[in-house]
XYZ file of N, CA and C in Angstrom:
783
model
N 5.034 72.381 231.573
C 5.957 73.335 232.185
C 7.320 73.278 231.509
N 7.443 71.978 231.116
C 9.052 72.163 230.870
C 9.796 72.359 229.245
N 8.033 72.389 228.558
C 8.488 73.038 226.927
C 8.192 74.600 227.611
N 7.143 75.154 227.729
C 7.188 76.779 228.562
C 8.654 77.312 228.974
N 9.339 76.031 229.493
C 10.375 76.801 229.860
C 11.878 76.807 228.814
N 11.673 75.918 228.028
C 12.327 75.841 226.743
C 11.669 76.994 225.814
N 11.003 77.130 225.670
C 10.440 78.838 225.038
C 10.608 79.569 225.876
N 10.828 79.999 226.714
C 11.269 80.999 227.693
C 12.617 81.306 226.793
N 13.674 80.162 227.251
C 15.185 80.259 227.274
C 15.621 80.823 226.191
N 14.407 80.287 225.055
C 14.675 81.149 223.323
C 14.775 82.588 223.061
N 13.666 83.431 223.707
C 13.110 84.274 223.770
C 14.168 85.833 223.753
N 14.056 86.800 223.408
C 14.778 87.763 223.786
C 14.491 88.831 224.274
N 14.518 89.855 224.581
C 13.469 91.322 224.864
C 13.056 91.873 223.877
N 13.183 91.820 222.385
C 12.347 92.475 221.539
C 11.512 91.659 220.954
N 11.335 90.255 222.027
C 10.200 89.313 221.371
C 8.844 89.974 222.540
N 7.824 89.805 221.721
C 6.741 91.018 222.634
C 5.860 90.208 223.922
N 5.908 89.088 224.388
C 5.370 88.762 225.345
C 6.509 89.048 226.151
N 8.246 88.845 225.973
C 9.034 89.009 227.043
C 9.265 90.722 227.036
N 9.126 91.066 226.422
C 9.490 92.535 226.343
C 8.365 93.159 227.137
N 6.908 92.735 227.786
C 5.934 93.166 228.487
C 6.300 93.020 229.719
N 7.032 91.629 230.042
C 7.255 91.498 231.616
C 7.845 92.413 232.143
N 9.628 92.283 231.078
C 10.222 92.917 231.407
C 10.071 94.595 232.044
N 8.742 95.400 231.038
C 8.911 96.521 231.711
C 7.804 96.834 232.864
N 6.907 95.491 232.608
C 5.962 95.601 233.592
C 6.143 95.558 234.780
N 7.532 94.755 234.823
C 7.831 94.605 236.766
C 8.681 95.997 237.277
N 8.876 97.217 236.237
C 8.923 98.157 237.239
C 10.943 98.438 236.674
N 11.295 97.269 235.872
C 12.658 97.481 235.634
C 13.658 98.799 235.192
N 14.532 98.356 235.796
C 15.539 99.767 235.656
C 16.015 99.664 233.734
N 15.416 98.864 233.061
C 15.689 99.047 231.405
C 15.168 99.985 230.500
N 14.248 100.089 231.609
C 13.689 101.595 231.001
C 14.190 102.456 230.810
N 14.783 102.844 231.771
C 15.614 104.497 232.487
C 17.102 104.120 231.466
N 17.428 102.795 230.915
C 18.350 102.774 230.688
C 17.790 102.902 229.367
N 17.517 101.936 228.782
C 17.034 102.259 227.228
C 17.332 103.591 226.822
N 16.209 104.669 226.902
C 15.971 105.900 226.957
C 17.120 106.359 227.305
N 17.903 106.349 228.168
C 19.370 107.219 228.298
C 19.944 106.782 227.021
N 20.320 105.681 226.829
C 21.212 105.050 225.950
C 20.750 105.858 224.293
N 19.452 106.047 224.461
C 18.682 106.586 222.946
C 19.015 108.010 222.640
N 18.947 108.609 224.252
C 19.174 110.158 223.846
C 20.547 110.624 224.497
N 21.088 110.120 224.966
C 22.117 110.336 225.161
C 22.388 111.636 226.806
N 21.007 111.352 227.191
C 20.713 112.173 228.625
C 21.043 111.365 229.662
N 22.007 111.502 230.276
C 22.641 110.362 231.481
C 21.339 110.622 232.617
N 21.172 111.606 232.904
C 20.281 111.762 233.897
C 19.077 111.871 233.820
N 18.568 111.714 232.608
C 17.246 110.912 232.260
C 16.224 110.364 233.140
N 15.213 110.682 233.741
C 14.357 109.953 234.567
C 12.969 109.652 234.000
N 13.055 108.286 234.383
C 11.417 108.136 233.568
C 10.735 107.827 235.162
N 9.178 108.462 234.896
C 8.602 108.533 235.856
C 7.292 107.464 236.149
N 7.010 107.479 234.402
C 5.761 106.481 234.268
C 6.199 105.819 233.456
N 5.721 104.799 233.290
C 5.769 103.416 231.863
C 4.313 101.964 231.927
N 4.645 102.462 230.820
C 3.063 101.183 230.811
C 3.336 100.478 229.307
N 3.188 98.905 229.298
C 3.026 97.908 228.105
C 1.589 97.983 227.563
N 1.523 97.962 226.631
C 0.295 97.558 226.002
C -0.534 98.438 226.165
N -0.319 100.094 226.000
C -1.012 101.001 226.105
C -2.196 101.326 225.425
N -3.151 101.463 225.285
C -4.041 101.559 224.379
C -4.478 103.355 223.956
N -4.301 103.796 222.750
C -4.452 104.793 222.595
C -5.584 104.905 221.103
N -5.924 106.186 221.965
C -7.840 106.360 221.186
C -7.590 107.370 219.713
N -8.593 107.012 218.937
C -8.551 107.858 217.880
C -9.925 108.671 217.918
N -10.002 109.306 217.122
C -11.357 109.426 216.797
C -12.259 108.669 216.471
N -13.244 108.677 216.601
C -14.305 107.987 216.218
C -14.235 107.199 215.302
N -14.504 106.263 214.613
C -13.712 106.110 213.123
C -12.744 105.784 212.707
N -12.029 106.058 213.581
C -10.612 106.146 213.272
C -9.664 104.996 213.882
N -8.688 104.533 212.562
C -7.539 103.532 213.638
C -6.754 103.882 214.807
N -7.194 102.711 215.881
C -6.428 103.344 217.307
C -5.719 101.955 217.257
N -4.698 102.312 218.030
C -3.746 101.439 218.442
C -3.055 101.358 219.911
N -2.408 100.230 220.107
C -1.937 99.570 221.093
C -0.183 100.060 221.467
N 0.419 100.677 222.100
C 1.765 101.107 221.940
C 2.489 99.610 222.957
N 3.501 99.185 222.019
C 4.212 98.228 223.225
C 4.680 98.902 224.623
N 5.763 100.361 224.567
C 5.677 100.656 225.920
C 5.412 102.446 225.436
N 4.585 103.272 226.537
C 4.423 104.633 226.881
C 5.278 104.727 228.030
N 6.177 105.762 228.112
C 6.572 106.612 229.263
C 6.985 108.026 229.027
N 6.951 108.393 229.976
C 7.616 109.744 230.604
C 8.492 109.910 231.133
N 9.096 111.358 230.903
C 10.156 111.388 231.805
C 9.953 112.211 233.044
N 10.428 112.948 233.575
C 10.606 113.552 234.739
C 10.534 115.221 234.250
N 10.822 115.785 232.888
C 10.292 116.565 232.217
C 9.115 116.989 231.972
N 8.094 115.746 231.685
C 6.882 116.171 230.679
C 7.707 115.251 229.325
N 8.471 114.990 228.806
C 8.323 114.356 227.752
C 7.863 113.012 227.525
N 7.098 112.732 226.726
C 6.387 111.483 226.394
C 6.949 110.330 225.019
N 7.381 109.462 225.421
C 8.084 108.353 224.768
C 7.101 107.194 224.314
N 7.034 106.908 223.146
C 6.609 105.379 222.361
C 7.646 104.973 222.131
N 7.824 103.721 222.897
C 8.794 102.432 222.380
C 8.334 101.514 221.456
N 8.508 100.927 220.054
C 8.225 99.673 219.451
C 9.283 99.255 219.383
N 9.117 97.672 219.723
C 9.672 96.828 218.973
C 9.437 96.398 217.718
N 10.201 96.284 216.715
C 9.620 95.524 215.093
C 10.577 94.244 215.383
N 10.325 93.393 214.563
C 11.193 92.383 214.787
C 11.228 92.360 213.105
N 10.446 92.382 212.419
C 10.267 92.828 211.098
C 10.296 94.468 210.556
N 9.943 94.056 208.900
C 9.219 95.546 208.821
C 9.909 95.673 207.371
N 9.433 96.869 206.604
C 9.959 97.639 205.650
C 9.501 99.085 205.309
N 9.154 99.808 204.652
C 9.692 101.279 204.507
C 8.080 101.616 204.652
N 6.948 100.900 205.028
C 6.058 100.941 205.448
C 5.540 101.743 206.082
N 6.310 101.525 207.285
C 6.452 101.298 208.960
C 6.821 102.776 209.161
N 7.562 103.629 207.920
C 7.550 104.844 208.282
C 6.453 105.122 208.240
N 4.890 105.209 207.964
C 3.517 105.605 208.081
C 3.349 105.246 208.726
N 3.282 104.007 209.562
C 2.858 103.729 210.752
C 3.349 104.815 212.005
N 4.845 104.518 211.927
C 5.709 105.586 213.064
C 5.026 106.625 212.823
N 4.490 107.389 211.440
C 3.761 108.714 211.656
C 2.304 108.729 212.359
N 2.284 107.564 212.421
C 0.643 107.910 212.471
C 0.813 107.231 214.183
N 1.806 106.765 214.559
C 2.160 106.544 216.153
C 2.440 108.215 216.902
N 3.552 108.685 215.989
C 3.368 109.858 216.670
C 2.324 111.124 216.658
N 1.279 110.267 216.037
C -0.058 111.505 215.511
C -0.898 111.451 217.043
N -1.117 109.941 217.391
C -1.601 109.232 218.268
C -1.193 110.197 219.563
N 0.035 109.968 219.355
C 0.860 110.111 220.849
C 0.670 111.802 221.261
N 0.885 112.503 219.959
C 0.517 113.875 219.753
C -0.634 114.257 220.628
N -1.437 113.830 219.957
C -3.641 113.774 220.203
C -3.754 113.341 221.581
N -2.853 112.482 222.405
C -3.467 111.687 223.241
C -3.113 112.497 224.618
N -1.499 112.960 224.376
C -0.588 112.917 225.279
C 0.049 115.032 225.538
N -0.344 115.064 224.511
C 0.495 116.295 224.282
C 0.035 118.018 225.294
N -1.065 117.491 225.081
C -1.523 118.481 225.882
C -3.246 117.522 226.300
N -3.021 118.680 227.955
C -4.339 118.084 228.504
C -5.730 119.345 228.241
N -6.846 119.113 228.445
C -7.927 119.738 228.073
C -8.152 121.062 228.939
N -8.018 122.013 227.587
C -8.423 123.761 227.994
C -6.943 124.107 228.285
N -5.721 123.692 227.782
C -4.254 123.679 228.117
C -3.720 124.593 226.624
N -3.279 125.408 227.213
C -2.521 126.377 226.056
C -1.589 125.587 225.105
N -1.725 126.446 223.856
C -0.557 125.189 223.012
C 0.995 125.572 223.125
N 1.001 126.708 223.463
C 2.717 126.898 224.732
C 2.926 125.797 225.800
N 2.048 125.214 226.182
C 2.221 123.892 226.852
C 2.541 122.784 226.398
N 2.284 122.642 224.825
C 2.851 121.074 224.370
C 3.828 120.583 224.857
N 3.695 119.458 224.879
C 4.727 118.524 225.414
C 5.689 117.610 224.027
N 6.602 117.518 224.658
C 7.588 117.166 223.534
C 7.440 115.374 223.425
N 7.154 114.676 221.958
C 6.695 113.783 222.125
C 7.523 112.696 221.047
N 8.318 111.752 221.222
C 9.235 111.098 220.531
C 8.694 109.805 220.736
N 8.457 109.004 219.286
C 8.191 107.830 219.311
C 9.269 107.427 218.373
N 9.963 105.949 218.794
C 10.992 105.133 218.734
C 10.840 103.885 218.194
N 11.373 103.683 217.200
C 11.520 101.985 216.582
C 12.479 101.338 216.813
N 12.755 100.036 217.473
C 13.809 99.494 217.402
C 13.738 98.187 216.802
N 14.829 98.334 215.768
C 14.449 97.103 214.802
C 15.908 95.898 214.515
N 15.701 94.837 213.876
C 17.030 94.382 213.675
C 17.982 95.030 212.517
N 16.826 94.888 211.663
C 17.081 95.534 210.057
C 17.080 96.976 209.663
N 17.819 97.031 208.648
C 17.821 98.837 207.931
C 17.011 99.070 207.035
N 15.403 99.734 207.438
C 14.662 99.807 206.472
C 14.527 100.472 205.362
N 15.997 101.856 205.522
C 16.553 102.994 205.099
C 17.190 102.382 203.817
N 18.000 101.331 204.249
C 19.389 101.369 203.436
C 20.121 102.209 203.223
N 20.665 103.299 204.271
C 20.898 104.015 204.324
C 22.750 104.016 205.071
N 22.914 103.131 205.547
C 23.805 102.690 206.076
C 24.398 103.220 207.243
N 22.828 103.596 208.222
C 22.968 104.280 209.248
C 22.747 103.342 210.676
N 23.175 103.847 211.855
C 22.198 102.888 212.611
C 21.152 103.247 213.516
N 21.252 105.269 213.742
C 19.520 105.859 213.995
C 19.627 106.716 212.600
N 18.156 106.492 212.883
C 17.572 107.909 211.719
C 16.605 108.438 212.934
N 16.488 110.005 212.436
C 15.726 110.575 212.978
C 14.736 111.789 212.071
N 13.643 111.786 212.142
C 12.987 112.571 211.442
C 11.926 113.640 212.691
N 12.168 115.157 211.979
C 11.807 115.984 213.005
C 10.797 116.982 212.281
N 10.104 117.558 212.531
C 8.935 118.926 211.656
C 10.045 120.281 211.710
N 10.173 120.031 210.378
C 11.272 120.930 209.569
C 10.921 121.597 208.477
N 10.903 123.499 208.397
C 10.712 123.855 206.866
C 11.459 123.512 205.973
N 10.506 123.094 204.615
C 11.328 121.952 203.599
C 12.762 122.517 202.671
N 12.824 123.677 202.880
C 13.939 123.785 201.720
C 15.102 124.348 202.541
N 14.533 125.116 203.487
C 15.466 125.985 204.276
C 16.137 125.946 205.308
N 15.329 125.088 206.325
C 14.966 124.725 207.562
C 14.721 125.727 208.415
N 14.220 126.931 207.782
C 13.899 127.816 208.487
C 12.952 128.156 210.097
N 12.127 126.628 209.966
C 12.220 126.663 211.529
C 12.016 125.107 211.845
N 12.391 124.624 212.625
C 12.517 123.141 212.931
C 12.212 122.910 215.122
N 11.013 122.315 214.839
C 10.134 121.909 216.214
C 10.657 120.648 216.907
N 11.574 120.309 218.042
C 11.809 119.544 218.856
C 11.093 118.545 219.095
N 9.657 119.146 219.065
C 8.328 118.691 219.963
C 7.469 117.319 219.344
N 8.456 116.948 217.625
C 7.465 116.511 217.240
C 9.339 115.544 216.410
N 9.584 114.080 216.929
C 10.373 113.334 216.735
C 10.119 112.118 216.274
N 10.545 111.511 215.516
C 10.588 110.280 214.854
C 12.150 109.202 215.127
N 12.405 107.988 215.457
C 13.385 107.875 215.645
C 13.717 106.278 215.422
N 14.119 105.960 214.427
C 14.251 104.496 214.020
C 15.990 103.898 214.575
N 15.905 102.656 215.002
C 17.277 102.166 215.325
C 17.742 101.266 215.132
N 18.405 100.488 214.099
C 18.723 99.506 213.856
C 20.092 98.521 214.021
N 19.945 97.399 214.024
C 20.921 96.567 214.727
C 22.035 95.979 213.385
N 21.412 96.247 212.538
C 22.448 96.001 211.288
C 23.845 96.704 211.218
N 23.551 97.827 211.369
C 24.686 98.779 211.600
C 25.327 99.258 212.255
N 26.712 99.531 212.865
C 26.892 99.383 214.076
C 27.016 101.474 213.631
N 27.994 101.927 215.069
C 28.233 103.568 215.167
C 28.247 103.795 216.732
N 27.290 103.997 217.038
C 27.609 104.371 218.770
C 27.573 103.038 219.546
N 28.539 102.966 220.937
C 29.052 101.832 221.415
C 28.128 101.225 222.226
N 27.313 102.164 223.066
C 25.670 102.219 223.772
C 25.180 101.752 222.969
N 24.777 102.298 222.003
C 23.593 101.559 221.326
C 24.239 100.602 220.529
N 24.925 100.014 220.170
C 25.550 98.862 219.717
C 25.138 97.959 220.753
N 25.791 98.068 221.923
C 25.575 97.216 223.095
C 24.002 96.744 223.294
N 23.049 97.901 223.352
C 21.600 97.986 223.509
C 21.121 97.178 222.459
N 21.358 97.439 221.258
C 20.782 96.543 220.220
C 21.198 95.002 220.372
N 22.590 95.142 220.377
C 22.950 92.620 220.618
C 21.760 92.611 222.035
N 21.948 93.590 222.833
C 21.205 92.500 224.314
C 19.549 92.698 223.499
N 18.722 93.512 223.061
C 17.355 93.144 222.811
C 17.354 92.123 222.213
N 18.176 91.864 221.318
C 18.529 90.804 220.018
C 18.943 88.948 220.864
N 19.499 89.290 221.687
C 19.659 88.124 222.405
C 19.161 87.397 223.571
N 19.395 86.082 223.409
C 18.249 85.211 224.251
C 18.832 84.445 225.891
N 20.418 84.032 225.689
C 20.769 84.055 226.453
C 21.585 85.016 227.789
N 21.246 85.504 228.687
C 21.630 86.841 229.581
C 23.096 86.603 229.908
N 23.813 85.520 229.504
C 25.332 85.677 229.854
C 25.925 86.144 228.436
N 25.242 86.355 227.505
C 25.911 86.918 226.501
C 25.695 88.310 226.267
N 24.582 88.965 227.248
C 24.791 89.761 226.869
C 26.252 91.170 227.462
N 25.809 92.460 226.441
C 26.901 92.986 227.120
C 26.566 93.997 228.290
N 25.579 94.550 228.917
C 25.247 95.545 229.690
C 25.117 94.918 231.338
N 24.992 95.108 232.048
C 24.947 94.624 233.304
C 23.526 94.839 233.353
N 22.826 95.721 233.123
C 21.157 96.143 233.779
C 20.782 94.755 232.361
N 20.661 94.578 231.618
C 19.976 93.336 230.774
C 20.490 91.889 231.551
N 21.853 91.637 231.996
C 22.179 90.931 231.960
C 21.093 90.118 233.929
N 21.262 91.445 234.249
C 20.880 91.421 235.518
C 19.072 91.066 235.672
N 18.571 91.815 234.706
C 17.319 91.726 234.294
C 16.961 90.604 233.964
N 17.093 90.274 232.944
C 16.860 88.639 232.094
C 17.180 87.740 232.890
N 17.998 87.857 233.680
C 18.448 86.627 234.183
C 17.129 86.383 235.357
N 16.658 87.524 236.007
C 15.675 87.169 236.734
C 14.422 86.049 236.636
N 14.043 86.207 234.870
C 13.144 85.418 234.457
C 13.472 84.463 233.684
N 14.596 83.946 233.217
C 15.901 83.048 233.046
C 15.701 81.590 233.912
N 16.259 82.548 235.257
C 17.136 81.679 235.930
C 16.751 81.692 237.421
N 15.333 82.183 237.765
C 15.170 82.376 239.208
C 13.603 81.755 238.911
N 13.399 80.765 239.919
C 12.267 80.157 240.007
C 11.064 81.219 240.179
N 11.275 82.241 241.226
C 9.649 83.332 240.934
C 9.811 83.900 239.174
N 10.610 83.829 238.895
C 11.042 84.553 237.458
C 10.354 84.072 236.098
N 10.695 82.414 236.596
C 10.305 81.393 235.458
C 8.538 81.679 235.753
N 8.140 81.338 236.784
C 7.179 81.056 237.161
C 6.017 82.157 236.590
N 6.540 83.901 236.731
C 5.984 85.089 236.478
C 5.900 84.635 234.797
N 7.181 84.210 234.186
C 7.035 84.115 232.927
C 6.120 83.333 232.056
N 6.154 82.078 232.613
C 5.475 80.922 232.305
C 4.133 81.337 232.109
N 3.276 82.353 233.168
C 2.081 82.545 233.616
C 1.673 84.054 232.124
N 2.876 84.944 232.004
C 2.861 85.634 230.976
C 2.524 85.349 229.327
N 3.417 83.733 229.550
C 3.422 83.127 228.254
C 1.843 82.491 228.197
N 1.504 82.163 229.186
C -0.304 81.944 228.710
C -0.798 82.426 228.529
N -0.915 83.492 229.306
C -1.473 85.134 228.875
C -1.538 85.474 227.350
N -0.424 85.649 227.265
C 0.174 86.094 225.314
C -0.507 85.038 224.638
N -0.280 83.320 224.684
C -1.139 83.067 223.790
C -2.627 83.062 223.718
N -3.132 83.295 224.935
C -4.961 83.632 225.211
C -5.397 84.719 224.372
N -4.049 85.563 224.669
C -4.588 86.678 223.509
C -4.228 86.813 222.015
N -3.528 85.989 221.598
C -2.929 85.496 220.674
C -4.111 85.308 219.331
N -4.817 84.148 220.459
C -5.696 83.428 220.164
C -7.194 83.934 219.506
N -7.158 85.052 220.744
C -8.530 85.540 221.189
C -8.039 86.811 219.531
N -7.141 87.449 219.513
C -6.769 88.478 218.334
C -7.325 87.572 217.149
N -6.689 86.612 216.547
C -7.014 85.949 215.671
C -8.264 85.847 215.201
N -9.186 85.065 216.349
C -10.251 84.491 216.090
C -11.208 86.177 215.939
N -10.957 86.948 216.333
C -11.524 88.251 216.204
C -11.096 89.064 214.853
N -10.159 88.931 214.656
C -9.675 89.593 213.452
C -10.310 88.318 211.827
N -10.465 87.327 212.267
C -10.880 86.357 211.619
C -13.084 86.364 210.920
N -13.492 87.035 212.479
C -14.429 87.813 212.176
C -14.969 88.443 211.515
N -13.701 89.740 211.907
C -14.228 90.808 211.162
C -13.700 90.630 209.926
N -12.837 90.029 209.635
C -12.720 90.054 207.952
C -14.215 89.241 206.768
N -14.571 87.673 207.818
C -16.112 87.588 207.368
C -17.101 88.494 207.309
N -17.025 89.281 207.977
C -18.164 90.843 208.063
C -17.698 91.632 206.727
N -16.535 92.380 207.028
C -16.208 92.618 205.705
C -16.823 92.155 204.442
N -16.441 91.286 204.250
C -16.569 90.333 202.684
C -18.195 89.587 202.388
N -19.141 89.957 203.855
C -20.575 90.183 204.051
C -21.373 88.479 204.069
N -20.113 87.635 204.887
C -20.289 85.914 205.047
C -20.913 86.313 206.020
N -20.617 87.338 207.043
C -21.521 87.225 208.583
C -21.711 88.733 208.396
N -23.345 88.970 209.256
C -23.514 90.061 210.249
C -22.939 90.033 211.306
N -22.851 91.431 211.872
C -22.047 91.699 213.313
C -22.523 90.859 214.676
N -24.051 90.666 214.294
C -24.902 90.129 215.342
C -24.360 88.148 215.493
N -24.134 87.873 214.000
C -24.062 86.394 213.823
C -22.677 86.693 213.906
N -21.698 87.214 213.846
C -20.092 87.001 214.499
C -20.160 87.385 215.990
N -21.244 87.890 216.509
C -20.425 87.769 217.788
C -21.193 86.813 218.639
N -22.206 86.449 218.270
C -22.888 84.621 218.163
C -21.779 83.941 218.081
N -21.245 83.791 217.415
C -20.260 82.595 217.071
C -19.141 82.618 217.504
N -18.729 84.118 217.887
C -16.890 84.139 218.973
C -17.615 84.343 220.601
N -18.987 83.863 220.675
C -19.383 83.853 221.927
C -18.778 85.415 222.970
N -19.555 86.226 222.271
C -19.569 87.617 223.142
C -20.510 88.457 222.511
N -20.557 89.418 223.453
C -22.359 90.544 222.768
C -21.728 91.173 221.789
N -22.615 91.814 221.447
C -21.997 92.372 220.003
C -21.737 94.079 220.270
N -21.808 94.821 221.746
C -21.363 95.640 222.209
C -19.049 94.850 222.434
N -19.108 93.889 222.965
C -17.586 93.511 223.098
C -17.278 93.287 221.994
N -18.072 92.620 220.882
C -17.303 92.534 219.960
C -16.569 93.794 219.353
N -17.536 94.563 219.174
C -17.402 96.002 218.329
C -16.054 96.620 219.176
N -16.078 96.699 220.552
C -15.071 97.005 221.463
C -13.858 96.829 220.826
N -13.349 95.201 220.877
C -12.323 94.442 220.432
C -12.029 94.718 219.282
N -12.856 94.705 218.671
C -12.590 95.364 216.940
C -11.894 96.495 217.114
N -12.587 97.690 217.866
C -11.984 98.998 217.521
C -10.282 98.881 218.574
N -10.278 97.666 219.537
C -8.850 97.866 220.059
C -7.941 97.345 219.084
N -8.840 97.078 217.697
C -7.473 96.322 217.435
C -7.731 97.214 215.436
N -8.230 98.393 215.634
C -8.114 99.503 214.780
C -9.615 99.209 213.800
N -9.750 98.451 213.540
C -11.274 97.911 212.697
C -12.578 98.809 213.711
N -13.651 99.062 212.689
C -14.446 100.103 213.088
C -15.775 99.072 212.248
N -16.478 98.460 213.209
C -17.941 97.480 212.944
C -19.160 98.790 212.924
């Protein structure tokens, strides 16, 4: 218990087991985040979920979103955290908001005058730009002219290197930081401290932090798998013999974690 709680104290909100609690218990960082990003004071988010799992096609890489929400609009939000990264990660962000597009945007037999407006968000420490900005935003724009440019379809990177707006200055040190008296916002400071410094808090956390490494664990030894399958050391049948599960879960786990057995 009492190293658990020395990793606790380290920890910050854009580290991803604390960044799950945090929005899992329902917190007002949400509503704030998202204001702070778009600059909509009255902003309401209605839904939010960690560890979303979103489907591809058949075949196709699907992925896990750290947080999905909505607002009170119809608009649909992907939050990542990177704690890393480089100029990569812009394909990824595209292929997050392809996801989010396909998944979210419209529901079935729904006119495409109905799309829903769909912004997925990076928040990072670093400038993957070098650009010497501290958001970028990328939007579906005609290329020479901008003769017509779609709302509906947003990209939005944010980084902590650079400072510019005083909100998001503020927003970026508190994800970035571990202790809650340093930070500067009252809703983080108020937040963190819950799982900080309040015995149900520690306790919720502690129980989180086993969680994260079970799955930690369980990712590894699965991704460890399928790379023997790959390279043709194991059949599908003799890897899921050996990570002790049928070879219907295995294939499952594979495809939650984008690999296609």
């Amino acid at each position: 218990m009492k190293n658990k709680i020395e990793i606790i104290k380290k920890l910050t909100p854009m580290d991803d087991c604390f960044m799950r609690v945090l929005f899992k218990e329902k917190s007002p960082i949400c509503n704030y985040l998202l204001q702070t990003i778009t600059g909509i004071k009255d902003l309401d988010i209605v839904m939010w979920e960690t560890q979303s799992d979103m489907k591809a096609l058949y075949g196709s890489h699907s992925l896990i979103f750290d947080v999905l929400a909505q607002d009170s609009k119809g608009v649909f939000y992907n939050i990542e955290f990177q704690n890393g990264g480089s100029k990569t990660i812009l394909d990824r962000a595209i292929y997050h908001e392809a996801l989010l597009i396909s998944n979210k945007a419209l529901k079935e037999n729904e006119e495409f005058s109905n799309l829903r407006r769909c912004i997925t968000i990076f928040l990072m420490p670093n400038d993957i730009f070098d650009g010497k900005k501290q958001l970028y935003e990328f939007t579906l724009a005609e290329k020479n002219n901008r003769l017509y440019e779609s709302d509906k379809v947003s990209i939005i990177f944010i980084n902590s290197k650079n400072k510019g707006n005083k909100e998001l200055d503020d927003l970026m040190h508190d994800l970035l930081t571990a202790d809650p008296e340093e930070m500067k916002t009252e809703v983080f400071k108020r937040e963190v401290s819950k799982f900080k410094t309040t015995r149900r808090g520690v306790k919720n956390m502690c129980k989180e932090l086993e969680e994260y490494v079970k799955e930690s664990e369980k990712k590894v030894k699965i991704l460890t798998y399928i790379n023997l399958i790959e390279k043709g050391a194991l059949n599908v049948d003799e890897a899921a013999r050996y990570a002790d599960m049928s070879v219907k879960e295995l294939k499952k786990e594979a495809k939650r974690l984008g690999a296609s057995l």
